[in-house]
Tab-separated table of C-alpha atoms and ligand atoms in Angstrom:
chain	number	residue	atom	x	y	z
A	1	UNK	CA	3.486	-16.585	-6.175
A	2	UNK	CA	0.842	-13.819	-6.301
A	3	UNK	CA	0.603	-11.726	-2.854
A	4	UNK	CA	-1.687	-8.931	-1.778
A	5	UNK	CA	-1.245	-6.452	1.224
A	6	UNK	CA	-4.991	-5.162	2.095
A	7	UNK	CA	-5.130	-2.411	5.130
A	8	UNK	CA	-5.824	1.048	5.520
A	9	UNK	CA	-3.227	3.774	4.841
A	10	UNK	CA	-1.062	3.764	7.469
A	11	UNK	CA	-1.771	-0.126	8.578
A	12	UNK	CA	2.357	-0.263	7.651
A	13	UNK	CA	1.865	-2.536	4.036
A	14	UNK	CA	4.967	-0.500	2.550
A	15	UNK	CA	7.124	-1.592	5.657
A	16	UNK	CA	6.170	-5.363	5.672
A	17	UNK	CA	6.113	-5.170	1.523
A	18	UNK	CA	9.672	-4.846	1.760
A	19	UNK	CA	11.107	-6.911	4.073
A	20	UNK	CA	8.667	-9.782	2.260
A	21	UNK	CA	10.029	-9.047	-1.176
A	22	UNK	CA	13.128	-9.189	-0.272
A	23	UNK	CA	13.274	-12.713	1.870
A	24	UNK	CA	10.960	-13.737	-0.768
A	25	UNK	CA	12.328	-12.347	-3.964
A	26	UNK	CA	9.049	-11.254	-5.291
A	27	UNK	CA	8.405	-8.165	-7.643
A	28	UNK	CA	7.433	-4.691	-6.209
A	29	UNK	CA	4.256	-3.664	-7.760
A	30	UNK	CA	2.449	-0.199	-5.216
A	31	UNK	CA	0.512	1.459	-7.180
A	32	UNK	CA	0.649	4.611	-4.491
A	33	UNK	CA	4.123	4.685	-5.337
A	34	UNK	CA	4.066	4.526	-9.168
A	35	UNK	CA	1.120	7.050	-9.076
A	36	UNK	CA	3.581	9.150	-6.805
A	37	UNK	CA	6.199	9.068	-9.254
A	38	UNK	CA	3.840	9.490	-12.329
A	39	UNK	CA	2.499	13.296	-10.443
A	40	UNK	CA	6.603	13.917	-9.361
A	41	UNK	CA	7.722	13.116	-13.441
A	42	UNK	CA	4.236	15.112	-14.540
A	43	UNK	CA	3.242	12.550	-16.872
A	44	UNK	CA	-0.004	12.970	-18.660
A	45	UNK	CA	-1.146	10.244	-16.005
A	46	UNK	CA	0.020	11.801	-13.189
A	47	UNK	CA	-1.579	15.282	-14.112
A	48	UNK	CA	-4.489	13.143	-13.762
A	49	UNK	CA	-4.008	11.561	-10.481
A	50	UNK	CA	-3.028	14.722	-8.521
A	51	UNK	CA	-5.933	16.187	-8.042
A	52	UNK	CA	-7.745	12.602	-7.065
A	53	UNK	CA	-4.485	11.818	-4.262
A	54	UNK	CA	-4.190	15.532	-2.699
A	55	UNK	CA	-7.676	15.120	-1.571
A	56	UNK	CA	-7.495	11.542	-0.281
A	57	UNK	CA	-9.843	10.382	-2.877
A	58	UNK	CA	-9.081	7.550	-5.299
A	59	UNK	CA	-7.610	7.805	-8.266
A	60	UNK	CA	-10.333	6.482	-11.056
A	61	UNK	CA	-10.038	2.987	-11.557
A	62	UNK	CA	-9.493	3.393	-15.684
A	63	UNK	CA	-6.053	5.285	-15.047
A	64	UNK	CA	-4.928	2.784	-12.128
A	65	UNK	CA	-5.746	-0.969	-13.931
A	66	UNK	CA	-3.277	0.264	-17.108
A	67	UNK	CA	-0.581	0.666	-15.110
A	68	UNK	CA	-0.789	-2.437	-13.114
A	69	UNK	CA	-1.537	-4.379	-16.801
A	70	UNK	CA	1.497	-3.018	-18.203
A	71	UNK	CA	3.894	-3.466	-14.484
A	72	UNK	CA	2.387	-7.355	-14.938
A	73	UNK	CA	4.018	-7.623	-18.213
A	74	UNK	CA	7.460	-6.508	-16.992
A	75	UNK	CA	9.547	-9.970	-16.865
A	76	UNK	CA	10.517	-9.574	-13.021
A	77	UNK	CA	6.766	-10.361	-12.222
A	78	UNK	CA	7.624	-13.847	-13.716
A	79	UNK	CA	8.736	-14.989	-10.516
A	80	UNK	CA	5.468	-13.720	-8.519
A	81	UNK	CA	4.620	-10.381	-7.240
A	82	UNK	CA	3.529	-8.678	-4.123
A	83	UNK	CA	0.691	-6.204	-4.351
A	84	UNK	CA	0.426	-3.219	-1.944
A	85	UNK	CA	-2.044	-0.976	-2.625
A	86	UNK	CA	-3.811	-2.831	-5.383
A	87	UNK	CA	-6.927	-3.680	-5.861
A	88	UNK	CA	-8.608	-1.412	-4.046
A	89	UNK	CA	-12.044	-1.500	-5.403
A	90	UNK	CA	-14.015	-4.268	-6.010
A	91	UNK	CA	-14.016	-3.662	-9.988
A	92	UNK	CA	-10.621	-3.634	-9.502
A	93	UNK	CA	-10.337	-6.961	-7.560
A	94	UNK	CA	-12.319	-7.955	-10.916
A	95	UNK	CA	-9.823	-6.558	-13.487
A	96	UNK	CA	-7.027	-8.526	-11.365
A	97	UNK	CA	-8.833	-11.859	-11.549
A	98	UNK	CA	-9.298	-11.393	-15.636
A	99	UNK	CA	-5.702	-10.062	-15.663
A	100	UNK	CA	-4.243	-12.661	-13.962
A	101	UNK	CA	-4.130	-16.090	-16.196
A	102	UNK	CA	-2.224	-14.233	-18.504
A	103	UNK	CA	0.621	-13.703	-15.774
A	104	UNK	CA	0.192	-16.656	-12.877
A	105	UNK	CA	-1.455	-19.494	-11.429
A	106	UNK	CA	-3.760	-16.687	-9.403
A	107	UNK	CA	-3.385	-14.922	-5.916
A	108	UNK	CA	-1.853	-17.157	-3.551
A	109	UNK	CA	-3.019	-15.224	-0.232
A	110	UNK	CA	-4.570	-11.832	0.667
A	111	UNK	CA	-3.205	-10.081	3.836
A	112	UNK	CA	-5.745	-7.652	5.717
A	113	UNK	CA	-2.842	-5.528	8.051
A	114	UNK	CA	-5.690	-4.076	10.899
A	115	UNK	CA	-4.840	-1.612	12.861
A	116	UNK	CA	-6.692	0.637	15.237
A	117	UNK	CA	-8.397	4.220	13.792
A	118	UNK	CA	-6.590	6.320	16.165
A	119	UNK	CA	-3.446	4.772	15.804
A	120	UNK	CA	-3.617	5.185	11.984
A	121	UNK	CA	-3.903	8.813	12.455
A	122	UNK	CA	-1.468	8.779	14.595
A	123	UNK	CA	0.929	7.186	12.503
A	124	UNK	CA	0.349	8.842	9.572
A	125	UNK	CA	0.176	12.406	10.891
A	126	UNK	CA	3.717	12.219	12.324
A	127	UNK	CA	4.805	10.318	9.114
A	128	UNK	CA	7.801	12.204	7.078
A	129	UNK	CA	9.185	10.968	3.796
A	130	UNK	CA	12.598	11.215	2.270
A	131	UNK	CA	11.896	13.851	-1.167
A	132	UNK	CA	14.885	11.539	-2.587
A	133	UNK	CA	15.281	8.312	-1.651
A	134	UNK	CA	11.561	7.625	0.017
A	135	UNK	CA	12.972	6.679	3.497
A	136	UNK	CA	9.951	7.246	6.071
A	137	UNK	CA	10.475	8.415	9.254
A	138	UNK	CA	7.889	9.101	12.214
A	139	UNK	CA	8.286	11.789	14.392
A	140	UNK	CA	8.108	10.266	17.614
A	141	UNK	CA	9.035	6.485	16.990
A	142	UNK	CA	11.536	6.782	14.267
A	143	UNK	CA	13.123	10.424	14.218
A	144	UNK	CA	15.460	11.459	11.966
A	145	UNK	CA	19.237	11.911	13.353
A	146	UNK	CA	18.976	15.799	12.263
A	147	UNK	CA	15.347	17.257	11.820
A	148	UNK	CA	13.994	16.914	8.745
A	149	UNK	CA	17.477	15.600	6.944
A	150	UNK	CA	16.841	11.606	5.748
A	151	UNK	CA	19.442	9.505	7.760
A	152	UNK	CA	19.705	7.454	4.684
A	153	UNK	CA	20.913	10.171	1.955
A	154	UNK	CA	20.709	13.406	3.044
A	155	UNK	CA	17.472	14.457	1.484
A	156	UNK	CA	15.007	16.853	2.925
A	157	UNK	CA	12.116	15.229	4.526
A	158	UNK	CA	8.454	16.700	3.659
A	159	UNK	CA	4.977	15.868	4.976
A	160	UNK	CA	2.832	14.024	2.419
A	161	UNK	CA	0.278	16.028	1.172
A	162	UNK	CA	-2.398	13.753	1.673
A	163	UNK	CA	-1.055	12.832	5.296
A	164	UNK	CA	-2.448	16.053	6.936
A	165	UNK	CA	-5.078	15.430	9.157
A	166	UNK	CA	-8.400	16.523	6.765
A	167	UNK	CA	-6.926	13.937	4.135
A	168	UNK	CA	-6.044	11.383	6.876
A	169	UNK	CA	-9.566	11.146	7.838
A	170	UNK	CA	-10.939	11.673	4.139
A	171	UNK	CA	-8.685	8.413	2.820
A	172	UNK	CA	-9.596	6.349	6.270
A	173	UNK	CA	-13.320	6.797	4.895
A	174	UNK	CA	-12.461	6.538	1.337
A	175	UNK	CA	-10.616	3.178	3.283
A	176	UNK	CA	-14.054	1.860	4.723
A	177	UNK	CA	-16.788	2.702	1.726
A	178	UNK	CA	-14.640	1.650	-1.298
A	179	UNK	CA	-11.498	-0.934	0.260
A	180	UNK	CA	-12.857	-2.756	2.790
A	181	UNK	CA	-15.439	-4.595	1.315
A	182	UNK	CA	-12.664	-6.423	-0.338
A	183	UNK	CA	-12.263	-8.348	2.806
A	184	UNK	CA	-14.955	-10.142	2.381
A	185	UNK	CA	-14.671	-10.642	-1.393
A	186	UNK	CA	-11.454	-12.102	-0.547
A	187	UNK	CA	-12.606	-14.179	2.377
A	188	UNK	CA	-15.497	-15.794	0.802
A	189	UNK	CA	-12.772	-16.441	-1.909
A	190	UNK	CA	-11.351	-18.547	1.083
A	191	UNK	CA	-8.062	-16.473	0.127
A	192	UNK	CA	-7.695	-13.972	3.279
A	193	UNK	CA	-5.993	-13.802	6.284
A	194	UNK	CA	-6.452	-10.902	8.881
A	195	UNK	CA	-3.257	-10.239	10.484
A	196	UNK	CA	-3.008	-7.788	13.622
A	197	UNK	CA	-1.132	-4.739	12.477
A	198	UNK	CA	-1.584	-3.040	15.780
A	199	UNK	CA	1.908	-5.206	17.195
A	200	UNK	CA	5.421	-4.247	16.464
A	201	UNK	CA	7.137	-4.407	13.099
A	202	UNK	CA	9.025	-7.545	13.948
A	203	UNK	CA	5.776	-9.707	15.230
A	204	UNK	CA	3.665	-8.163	12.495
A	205	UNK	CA	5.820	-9.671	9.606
A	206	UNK	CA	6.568	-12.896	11.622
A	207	UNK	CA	2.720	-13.680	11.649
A	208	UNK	CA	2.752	-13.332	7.708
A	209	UNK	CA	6.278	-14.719	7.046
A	210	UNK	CA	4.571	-18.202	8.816
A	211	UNK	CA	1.282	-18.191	6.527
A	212	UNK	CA	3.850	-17.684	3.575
A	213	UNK	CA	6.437	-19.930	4.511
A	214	UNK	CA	3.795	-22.675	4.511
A	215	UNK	CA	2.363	-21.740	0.456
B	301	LIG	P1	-0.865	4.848	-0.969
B	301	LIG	O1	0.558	5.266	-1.046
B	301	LIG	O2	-1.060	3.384	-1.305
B	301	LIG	O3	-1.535	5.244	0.316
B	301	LIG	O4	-1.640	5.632	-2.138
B	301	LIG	C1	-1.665	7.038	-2.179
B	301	LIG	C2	-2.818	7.518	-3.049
B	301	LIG	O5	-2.634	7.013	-4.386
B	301	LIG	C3	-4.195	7.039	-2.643
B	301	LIG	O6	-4.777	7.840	-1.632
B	301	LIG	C4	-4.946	7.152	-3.966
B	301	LIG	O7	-5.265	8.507	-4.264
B	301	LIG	C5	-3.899	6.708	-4.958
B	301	LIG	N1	-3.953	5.248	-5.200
B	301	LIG	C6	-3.004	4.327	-4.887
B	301	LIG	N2	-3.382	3.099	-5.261
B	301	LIG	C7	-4.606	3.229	-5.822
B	301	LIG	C8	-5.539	2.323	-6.377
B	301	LIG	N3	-5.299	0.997	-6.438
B	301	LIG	N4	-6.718	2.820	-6.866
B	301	LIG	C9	-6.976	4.139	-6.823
B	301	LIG	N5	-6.151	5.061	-6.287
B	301	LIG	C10	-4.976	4.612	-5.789
């Protein structure tokens, strides 16, 4: 089974990515997160990216498609994968669809998570992020238990760079010229289903635990 979670940052794909891997037993593949981890280890790749994610704008499609050929290859993706994050471009929908044979029968659905603009910014302004274990937290809806201490571990919790206001708006844009006109490469692929990311959690994975459940 081949999933993809399509939204704009802060639309909540990393929350409903893992509570659907999980029930669903699916590989992990988000490229934010990898690219994350690349700048954090200071790999040659992510001394590349750096610059591209502090300022909201995307890192170039060349440096991205590698990683996600070589994550393919890893023998959990066997069992199917769940995207978030990826493609985000339309030459990267492209790279995905030659990619693919090689690694499944094909994408099974794609998920567009919409939420409202002001709510994004919302969300993603008051958004805090374990340095250790990646817990999020959100400063008015999900507080940690002692300020800026993770719940989970103990870690300190930092803002993202790119989750300041001047990059939240730069990536919501970045969101609408370059991401969003995968919706309707996806739709006319007959292969997309919008989902309404403005509810709660719990009723935002129920309406894409039923599409799934019925693959
Ligand atoms: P995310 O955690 O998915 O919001 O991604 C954080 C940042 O990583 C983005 O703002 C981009 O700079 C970069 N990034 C993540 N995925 C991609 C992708 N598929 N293509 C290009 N850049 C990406």
């Amino acid at each position: 089974m081949l999933i993809i979670l399509l939204g704009p940052p802060g639309a909540g794909k990393g929350t409903q990515a893992e509570r659907i891997v999980k029930e669903k037993q699916l590989a992990y593949i988000a490229t934010g997160d990898m690219l994350r981890n690349a700048v954090k280890t200071a790999t040659a790749l992510g001394r590349k990216a750096k610059q591209f994610m502090d300022q909201g704008q995307l890192v170039p499609d060349e440096l991205v498609v590698e990683i996600v050929r070589e994550r393919l290859q890893d023998p959990d993706c066997a069992k199917g994968a769940l995207l978030d994050g990826f493609p985000r471009t339309v030459s990267q929908a492209i790279f995905l669809e030659q990619v693919l044979p090689t690694v499944c029968s094909g994408i099974d659905r794609v998920f567009s998570i919409e939420v409202d603009e002001k709510e994004l910014i919302e969300r993603l302004t008051s958004r805090r992020v374990c340095s250790d274990c990646g817990a999020s937290y959100h400063l008015k809806f999900k507080p940690p238990q002692v300020r800026n201490v993770c719940d989970q571990c103990g870690g300190d919790l930092f803002q993202r760079e790119d989750d300041t206001l001047e990059t939240v708006r730069e990536r919501l844009q970045v969101y609408k010229n370059q991401t969003e006109p995968l919706v309707k490469f996806y739709q006319d692929k007959n292969l997309l289903e919008r989902i309404d990311g403005n509810l709660e959690i719990d009723q935002v994975y129920k309406q894409i635990a039923g599409i799934i459940e019925k693959l």
